[in-house]
Coordinates of C-alpha atoms in Angstrom, one line a residue:
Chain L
X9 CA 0.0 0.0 0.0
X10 CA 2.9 2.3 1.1
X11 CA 5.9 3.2 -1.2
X12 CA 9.4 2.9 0.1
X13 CA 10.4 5.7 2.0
X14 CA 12.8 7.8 0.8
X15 CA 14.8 10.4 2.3
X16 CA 13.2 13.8 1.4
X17 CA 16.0 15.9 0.1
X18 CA 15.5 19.6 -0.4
X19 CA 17.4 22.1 -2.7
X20 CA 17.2 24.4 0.1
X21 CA 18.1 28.2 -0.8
X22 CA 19.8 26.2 -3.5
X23 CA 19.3 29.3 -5.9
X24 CA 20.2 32.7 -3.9
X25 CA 18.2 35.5 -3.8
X26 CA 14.4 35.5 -4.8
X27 CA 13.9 32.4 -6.7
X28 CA 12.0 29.8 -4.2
X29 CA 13.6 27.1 -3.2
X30 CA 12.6 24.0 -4.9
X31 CA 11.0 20.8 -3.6
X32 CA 12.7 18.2 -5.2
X33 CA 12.7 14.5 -4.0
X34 CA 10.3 12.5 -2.6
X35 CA 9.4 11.3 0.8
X36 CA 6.4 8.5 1.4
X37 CA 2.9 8.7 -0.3
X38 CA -0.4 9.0 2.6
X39 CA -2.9 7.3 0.9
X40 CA -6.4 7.5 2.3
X41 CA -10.6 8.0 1.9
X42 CA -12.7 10.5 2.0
X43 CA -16.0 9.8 3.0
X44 CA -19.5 11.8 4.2
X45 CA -22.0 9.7 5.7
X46 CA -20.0 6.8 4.9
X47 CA -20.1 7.3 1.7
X48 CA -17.3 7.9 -0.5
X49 CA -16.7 11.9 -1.5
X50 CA -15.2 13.1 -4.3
X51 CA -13.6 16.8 -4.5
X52 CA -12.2 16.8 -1.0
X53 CA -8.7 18.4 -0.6
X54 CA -6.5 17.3 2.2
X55 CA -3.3 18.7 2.8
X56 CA -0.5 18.1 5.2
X57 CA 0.7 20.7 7.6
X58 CA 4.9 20.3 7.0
X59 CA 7.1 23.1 8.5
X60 CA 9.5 24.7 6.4
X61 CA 7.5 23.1 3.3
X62 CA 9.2 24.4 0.3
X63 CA 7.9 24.7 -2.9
X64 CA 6.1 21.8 -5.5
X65 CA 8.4 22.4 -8.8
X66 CA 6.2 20.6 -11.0
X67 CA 2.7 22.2 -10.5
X68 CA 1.2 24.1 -12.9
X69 CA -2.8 24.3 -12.4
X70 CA -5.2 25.0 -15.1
X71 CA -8.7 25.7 -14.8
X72 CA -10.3 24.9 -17.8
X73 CA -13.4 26.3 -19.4
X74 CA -15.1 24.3 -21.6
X75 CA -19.1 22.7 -22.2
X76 CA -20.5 25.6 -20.2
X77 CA -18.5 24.6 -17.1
X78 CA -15.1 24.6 -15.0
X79 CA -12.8 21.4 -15.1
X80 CA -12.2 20.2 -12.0
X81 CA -14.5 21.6 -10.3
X82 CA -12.1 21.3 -7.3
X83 CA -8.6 22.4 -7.9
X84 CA -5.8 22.7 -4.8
X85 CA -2.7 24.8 -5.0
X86 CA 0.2 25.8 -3.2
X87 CA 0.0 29.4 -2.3
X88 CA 1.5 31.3 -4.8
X89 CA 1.1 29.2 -7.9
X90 CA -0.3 30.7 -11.1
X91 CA -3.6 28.8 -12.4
X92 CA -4.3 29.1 -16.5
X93 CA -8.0 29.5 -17.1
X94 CA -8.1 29.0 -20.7
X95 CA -11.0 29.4 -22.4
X96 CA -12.3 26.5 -25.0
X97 CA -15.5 27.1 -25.8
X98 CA -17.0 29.2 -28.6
X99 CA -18.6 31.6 -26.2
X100 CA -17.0 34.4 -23.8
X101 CA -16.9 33.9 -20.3
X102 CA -16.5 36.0 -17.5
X103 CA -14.8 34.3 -15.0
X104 CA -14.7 35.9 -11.5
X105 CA -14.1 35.7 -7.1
X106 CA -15.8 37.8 -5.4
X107 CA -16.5 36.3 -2.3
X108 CA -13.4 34.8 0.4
X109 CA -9.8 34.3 -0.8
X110 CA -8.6 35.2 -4.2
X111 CA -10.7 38.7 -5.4
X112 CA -10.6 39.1 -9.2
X113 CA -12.7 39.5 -12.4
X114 CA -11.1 38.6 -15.5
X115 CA -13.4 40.3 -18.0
X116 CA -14.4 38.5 -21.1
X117 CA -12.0 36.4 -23.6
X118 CA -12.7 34.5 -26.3
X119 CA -11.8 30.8 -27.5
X120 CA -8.4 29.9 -27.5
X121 CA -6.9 32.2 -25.3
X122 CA -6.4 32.3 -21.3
X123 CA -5.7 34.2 -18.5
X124 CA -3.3 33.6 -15.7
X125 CA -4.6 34.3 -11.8
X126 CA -2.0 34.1 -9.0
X127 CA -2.9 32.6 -5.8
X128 CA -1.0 34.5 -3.0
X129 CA -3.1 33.8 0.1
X130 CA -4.5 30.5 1.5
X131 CA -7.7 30.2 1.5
X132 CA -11.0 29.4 -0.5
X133 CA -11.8 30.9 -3.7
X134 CA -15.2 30.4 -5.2
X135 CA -14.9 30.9 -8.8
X136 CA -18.2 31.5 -10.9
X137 CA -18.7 32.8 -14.7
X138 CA -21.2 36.1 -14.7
X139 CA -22.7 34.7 -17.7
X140 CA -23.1 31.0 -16.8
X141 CA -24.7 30.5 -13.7
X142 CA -24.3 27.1 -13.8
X143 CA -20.4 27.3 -13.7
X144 CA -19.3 26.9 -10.2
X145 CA -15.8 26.1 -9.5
X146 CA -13.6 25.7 -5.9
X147 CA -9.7 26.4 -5.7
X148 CA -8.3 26.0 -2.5
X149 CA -4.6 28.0 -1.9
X150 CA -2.9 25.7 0.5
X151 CA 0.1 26.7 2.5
X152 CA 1.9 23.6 1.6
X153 CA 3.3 21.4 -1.2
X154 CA 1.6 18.1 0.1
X155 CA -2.0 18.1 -1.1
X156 CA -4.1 16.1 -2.6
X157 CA -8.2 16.1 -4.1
X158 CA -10.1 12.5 -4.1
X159 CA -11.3 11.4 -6.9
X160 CA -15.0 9.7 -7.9
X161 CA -14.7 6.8 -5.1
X162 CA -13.1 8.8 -2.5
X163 CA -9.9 7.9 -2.8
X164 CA -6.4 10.4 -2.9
X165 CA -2.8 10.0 -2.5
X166 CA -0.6 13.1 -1.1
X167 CA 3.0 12.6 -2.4
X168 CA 6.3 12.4 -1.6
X169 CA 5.6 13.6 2.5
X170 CA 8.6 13.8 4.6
X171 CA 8.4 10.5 7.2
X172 CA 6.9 11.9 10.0
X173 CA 3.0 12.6 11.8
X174 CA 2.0 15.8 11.0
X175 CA -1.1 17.6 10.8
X176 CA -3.9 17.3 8.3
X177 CA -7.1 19.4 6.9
X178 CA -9.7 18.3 4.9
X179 CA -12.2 20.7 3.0
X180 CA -15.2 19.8 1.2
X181 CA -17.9 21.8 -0.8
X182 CA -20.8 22.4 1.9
X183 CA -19.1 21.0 5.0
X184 CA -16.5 22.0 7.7
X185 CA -13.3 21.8 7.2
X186 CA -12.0 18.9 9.6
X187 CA -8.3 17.7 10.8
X188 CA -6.1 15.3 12.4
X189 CA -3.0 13.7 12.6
X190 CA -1.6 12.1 9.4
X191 CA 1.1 9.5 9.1
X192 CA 3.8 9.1 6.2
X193 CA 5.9 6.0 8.5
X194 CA 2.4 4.3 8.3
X195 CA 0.6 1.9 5.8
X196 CA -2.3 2.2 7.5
X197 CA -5.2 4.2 4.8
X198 CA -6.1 7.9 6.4
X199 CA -9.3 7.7 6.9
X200 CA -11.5 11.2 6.0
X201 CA -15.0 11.4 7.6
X202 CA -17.8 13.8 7.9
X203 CA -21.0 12.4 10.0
Chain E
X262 CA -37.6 21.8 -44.6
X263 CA -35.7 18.9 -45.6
X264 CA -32.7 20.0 -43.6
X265 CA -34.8 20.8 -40.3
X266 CA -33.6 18.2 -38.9
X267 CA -30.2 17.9 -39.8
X268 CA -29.3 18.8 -36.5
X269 CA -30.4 15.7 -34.8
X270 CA -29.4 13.6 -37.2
X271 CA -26.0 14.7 -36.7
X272 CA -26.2 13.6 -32.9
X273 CA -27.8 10.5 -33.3
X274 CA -24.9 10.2 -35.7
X275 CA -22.4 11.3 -33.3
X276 CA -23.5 9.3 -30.2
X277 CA -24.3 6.2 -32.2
X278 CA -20.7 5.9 -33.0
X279 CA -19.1 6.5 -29.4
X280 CA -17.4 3.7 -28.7
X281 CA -16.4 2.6 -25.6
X282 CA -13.3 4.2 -24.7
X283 CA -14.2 7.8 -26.1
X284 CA -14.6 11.1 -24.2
X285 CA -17.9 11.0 -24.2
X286 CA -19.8 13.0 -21.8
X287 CA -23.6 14.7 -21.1
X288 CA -24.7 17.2 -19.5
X289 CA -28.2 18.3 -19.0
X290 CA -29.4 21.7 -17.9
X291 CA -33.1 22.7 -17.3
X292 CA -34.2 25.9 -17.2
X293 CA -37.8 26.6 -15.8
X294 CA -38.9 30.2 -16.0
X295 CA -42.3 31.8 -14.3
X296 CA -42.8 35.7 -15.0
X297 CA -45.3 38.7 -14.8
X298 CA -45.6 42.1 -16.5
X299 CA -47.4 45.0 -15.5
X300 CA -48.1 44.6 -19.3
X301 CA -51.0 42.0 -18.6
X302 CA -48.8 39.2 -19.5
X303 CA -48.4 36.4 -17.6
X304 CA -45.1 33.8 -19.2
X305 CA -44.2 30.5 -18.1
X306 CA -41.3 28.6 -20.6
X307 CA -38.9 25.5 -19.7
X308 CA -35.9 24.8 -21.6
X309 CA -33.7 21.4 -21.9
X310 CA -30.5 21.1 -23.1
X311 CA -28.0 18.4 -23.5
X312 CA -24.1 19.0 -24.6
X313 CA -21.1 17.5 -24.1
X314 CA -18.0 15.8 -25.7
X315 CA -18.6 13.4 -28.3
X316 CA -16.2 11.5 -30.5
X317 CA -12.6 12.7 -32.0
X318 CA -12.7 16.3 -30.3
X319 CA -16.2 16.8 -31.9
X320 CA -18.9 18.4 -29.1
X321 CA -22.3 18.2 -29.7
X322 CA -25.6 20.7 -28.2
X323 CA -29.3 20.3 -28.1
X324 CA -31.8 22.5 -27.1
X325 CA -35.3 22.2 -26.8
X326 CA -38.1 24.8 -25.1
X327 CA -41.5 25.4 -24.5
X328 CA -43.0 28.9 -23.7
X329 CA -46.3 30.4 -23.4
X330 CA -47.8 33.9 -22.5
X331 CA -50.9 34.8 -21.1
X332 CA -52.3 38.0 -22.0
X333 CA -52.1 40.8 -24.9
X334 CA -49.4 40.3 -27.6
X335 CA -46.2 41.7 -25.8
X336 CA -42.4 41.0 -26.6
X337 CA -42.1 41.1 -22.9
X338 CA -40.3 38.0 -21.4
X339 CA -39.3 37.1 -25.5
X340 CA -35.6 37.8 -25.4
X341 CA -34.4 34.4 -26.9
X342 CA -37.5 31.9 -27.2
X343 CA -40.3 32.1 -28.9
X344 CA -43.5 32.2 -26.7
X345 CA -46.1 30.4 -28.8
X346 CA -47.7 27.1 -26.4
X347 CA -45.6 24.8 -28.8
X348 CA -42.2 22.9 -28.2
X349 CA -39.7 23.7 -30.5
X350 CA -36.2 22.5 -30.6
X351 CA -33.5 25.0 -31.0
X352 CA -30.1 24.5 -31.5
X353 CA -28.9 20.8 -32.8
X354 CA -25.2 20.8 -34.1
X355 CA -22.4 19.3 -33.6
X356 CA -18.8 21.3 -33.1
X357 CA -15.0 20.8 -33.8
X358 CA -12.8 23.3 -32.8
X359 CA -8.8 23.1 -33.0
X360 CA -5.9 25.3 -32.5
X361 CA -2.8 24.7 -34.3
X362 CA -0.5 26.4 -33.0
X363 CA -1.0 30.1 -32.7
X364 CA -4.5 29.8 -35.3
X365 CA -7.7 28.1 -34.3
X366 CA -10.0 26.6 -36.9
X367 CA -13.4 25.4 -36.0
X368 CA -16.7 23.9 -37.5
X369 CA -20.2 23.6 -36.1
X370 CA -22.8 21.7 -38.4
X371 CA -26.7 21.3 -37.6
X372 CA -28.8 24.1 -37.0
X373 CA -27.4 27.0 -34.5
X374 CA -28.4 30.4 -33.7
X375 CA -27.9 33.1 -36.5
X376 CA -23.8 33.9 -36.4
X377 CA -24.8 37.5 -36.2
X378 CA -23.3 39.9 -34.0
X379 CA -24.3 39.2 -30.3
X380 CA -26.2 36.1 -30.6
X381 CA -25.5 33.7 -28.3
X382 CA -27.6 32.0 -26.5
X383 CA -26.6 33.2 -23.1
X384 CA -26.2 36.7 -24.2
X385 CA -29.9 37.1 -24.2
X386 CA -31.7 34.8 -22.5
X387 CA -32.2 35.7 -18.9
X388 CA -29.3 37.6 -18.5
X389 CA -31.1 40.1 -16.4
X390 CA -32.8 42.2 -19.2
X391 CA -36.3 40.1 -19.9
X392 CA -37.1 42.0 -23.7
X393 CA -34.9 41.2 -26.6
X394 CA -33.5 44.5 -28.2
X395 CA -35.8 46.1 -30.5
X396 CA -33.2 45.2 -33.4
X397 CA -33.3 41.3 -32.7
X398 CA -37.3 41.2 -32.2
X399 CA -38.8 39.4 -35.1
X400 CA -41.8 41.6 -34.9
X401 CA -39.8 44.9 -35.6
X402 CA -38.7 44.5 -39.2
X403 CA -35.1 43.4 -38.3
X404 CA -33.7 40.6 -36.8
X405 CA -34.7 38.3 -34.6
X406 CA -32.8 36.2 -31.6
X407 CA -34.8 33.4 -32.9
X408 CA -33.6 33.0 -35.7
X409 CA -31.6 29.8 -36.9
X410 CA -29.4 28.5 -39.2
X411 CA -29.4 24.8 -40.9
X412 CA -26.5 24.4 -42.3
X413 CA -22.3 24.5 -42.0
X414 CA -20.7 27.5 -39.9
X415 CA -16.6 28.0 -40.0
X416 CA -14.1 29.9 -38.1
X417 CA -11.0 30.9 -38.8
X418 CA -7.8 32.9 -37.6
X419 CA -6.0 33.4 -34.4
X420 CA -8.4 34.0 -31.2
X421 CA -7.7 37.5 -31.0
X422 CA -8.8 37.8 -34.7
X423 CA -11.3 35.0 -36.3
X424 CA -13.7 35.1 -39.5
X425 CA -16.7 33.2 -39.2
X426 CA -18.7 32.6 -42.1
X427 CA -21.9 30.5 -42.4
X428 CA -23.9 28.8 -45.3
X429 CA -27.5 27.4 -44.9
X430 CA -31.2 27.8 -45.1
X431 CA -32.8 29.6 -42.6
X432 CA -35.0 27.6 -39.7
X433 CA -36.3 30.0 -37.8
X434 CA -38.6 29.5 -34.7
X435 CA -40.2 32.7 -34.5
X436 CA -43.7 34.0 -35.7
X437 CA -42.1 35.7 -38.2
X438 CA -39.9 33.2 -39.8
X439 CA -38.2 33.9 -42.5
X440 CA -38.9 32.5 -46.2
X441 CA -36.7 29.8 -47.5
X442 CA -33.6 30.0 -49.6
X443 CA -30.1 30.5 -49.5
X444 CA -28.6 32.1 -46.4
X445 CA -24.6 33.8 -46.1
X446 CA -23.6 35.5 -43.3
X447 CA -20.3 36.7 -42.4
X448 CA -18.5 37.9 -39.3
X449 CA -15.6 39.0 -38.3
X450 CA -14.4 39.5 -34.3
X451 CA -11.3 41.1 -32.7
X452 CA -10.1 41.3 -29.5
X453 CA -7.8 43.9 -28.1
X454 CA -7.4 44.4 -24.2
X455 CA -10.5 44.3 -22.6
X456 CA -12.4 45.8 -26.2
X457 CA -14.1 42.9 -27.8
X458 CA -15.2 44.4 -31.6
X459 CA -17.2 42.2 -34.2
X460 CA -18.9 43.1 -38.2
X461 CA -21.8 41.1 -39.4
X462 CA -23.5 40.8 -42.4
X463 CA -26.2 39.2 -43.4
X464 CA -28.1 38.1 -47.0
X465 CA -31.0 36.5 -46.3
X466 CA -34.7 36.0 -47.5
X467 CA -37.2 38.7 -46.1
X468 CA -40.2 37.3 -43.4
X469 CA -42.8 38.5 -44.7
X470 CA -44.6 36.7 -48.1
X471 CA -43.4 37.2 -51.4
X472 CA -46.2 39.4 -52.4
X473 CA -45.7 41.8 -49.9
X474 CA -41.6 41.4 -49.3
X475 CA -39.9 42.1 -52.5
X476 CA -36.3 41.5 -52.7
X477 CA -33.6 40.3 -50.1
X478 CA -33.1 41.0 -46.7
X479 CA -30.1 41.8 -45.9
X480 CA -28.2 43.8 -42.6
X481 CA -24.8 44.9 -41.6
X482 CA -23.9 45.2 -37.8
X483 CA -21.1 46.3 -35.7
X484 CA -20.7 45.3 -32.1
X485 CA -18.4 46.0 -29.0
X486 CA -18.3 44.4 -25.6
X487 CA -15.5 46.1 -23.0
X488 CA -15.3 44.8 -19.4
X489 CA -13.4 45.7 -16.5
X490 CA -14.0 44.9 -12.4
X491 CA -16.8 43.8 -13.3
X492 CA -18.5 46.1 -15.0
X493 CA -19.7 45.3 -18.9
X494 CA -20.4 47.5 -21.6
X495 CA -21.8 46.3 -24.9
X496 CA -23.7 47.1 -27.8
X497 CA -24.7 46.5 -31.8
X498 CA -25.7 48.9 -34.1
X499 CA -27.1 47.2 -37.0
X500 CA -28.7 48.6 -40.6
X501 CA -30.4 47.2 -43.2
X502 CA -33.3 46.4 -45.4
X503 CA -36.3 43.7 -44.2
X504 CA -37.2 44.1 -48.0
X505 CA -37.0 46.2 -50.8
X506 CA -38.2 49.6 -50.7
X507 CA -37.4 49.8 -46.7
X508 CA -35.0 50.2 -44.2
X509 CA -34.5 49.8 -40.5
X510 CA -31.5 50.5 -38.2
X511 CA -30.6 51.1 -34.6
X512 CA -29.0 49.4 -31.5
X513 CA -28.8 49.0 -28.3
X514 CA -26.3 49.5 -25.3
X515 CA -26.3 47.3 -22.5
X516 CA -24.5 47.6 -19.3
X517 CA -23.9 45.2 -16.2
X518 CA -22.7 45.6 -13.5
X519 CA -21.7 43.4 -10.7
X520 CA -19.0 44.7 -8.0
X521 CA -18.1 42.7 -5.1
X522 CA -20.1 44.7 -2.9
X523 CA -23.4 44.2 -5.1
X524 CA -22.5 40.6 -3.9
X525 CA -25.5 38.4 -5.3
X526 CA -27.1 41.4 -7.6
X527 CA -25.9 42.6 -11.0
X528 CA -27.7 45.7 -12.2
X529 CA -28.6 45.8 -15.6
X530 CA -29.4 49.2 -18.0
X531 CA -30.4 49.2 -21.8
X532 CA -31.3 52.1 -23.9
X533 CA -32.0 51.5 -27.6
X534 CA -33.5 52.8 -30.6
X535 CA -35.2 51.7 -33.7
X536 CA -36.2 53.7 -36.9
X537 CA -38.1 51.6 -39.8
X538 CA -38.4 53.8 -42.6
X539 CA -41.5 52.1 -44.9
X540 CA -43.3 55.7 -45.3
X541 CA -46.7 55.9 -44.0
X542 CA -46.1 52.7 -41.8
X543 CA -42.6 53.8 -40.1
X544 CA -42.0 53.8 -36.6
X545 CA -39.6 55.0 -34.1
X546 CA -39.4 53.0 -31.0
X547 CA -37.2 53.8 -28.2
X548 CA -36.8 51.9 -25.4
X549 CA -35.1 52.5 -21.7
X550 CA -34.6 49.7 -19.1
X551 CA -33.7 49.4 -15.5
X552 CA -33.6 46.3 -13.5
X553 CA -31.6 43.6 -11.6
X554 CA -30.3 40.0 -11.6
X555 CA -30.6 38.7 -8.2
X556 CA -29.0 35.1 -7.5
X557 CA -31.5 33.8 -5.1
X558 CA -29.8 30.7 -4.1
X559 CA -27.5 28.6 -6.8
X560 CA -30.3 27.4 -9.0
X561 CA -33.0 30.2 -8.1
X562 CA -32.6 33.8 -10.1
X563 CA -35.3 36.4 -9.7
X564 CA -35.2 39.5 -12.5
X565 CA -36.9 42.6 -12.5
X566 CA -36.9 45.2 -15.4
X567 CA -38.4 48.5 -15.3
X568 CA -39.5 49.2 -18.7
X569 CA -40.6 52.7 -20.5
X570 CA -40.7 52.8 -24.3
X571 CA -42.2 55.1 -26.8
X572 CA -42.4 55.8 -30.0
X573 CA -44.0 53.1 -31.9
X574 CA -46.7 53.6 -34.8
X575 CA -50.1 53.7 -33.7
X576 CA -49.2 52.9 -29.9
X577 CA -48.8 55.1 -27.2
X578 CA -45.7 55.8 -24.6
X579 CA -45.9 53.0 -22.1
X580 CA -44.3 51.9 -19.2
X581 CA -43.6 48.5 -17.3
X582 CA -42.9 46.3 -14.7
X583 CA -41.6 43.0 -15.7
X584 CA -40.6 39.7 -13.1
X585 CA -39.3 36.5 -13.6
X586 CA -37.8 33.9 -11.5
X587 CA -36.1 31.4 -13.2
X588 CA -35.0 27.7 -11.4
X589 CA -31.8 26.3 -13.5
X590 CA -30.8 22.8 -12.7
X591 CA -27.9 20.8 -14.0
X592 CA -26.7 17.2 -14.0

């Protein structure tokens, strides 16, 4: 169930100055479940609490638009990544946050092209499109490079976490955002409940 | 009327040959709408629609609907269905569009909406304004939002600066249809900044019968959309004949606005103009609206449009309230 643990080595303040320092080999993989009610939940992000977490060097999030809605629906980034929204449909759309976390309107844009949002704080973003009601979208800003969102049966896998307990949250559309203790020396599945 | 049904044809084509391990996907949307006008008119409509991904990057889009007023004879509530107590279906096509590298190229065959400056679906219906612009109501010797295409539409270019031209036969669902025969239209849209710009033109065959409508109808448009922090601007000014002998022209400007304060409500303000020139019969209409978009809950929207218009043959100034609540579900 559990890969081999490997030693997590950093490129700490490997590049001087500004440039972050770069996550860059991996630890163990926390597997787990996500379920409400007992029942298995998809689009729940869970991310590990690591101090001195440095920075994912492969991530780059996109946001798609296309068939009249957002894919995923649930997208989880580090704080401070850049997400593409690209638009591929034939129509405009008018993709905005108004509400908690990330504020912006990015106007109208037509097929084929994109615009890039950073996402400088933690915190939840609800993204909609001011001509679509029906395009409802989530991205949760995590302060941390181990993450992960379940997929259709429940199921995630947070990568490459330094051996070790530490700290979980778990956030899902229309519930509270719950936490524990999560293991990377363990091959025991984290299990993710909401009553 | 041969082609009327192209459209489905072309899905039952497309999802009769999905095979197992394609990207195909559905998603159905259902709109149900209940409204009131100080008017006299009482509306109810319901609209279905199913879209997704089909086979080898091809996208397919139905749309079916079924309106009905209460009341006088009113455009009120008519700003992208017809409301005549029948079902009708709207837009059947299927879709390709592909980007190699910095161009895009895309197709859309079946019957669609009328490629004619702002005429997307969702830029008119139940956007917050509850009227279709004078210039896109069927009954006002111009276009209408209801009119379709059966036929092929292309685009072509980069996305900051595409053609799109279209060839069919028109299939309109609109009491006043337009007579059959050869259909072109041609548009062109650029994007600069936040300035979205756009030229139409149209060659079509007039609505009205051939002992009456001489001729061809046919209209040239320009349109703009600009947005910023939520805020939208946009507008079409369109001229043309409906038949030989006459000519109509005007516009509309539309603004919305929606700042993070306004949280669920987007305010919404139109003023247009009309001008059909046919001698003794011309008219003037102008037209001034006021109203709001308020998100209720996520599938709940109420609307309300304060109306005052004037200037129309044979009618006198008039003003309105008009209300709507629409329920939008999706699966």
């Amino acid at each position: 169930m559990r890969r081999a643990s490997i030693a997590t080595v950093y490129l700490a303040a490997a590049v001087a100055g500004s440039s972050p320092a770069v996550l860059a080999s991996s630890g163990a993989d926390i597997q787990g479940v996500a379920q409400v009610g007992g029942k298995p939940q998809a689009n729940v992000v869970v991310w590990v609490d690591v101090p001195g977490a440095l920075t994912r060097a492969d991530s780059k999030p996109v946001l798609d638009q296309r068939n009249f809605d957002f894919n995923p629906r649930v997208l989880a980034v580090q704080v401070g990544s850049v997400v593409e929204f690209p638009n591929h449909d034939r129509v405009f759309h008018n993709v905005f946050s108004f509400h908690d976390g990330k504020k912006f309107d990015l106007g109208l844009y037509p097929t084929g092209t994109m615009k890039l949002v950073t996402f400088d704080k933690p915190g939840l973003s609800r993204i909609f499109c001011n001509i679509h009601p029906h395009m409802v979208a989530y991205v949760m800003a995590v302060a941390s490079p181990y993450f992960a969102v379940s997929d259709e049966a429940g199921r995630f896998t947070i990568r490459d976490v330094p051996p070790g307990n530490h700290p979980y949250q778990a956030w899902r559309s229309g519930g509270s955002t719950i936490g524990g203790t999560a293991s990377s020396n363990s091959e025991t599945v984290l299990a993710v409940r909401w009553p | 009327m041969a082609l009327k049904y192209l459209g489905s044809a072309l899905l039952i084509v497309l999802w009769t040959g999905v095979g197992p391990v394609s990207a195909q996907t559905a998603t159905t949307e259902l709109d149900v709408t209940v409204g009131h006008s100080t008017d006299q008119v009482e509306a109810a409509s319901s609209q279905v629609r199913i879209f997704g991904d089909a086979i080898a990057g091809w996208r397919y889009y139905f749309e079916g609907t079924w309106a009905q007023t209460w009341g006088p004879t009113s455009d009120a509530f008519g700003s992208a269905y017809p409301y005549d107590k029948r079902v009708h279906p709207m837009e059947m096509y299927g879709e390709k569009t592909s980007q190699f590298g910095p161009y895009v190229a895309g197709v859309r065959v079946g019957r669609y909406r009328t490629p004619f400056g702002i005429y997307s679906r969702t830029d008119h219906a139940y956007n917050g304004l509850l009227r279709a612009p004078l210039i896109r109501y069927g009954a006002y010797w111009a276009l209408s939002n209801n009119f379709l295409e059966g036929g092929a539409s292309v685009i072509a270019g980069v996305p900051r600066l595409f053609a799109e031209a279209s060839l069919g036969v028109p299939q309109d669902e609109d009491l006043h249809s337009r007579r059959h025969g050869l259909d072109r239209v041609v548009r062109v849209q650029g994007a600069v900044g936040s300035i979205i710009v756009g030229a139409s033109h149209i060659r079509t065959l007039p609505s009205e019968a051939r002992a009456f409508a001489r001729g061809r109808a046919e209209f040239t448009g320009v349109d703009v959309r600009w947005m910023h922090e939520g805020v939208q601007l946009r507008g079409e000014w369109i001229d043309g004949r409906p038949f030989n002998g006459t000519r109509t022209f005007g516009g509309y400007v539309d603004a919305f606005v929606h700042r993070p304060v306004m949280g669920p409500v987007t305010a919404v303000l139109r003023a247009e103009r009309l001008d059909y020139l046919a001698g003794r019969a011309s008219s003037f209409p102008r037209r001034y609206i006021a109203g709001a978009r308020i998100r209720l809950s996520t599938m709940l929207v109420g609307q309300v449009n304060a109306v005052h218009e004037y200037g129309y043959r044979g009618r006198l100034a008039n003003s309105a309230l008009d209300l709507a609540f629409t329920f939008s579900t999706r699966h």
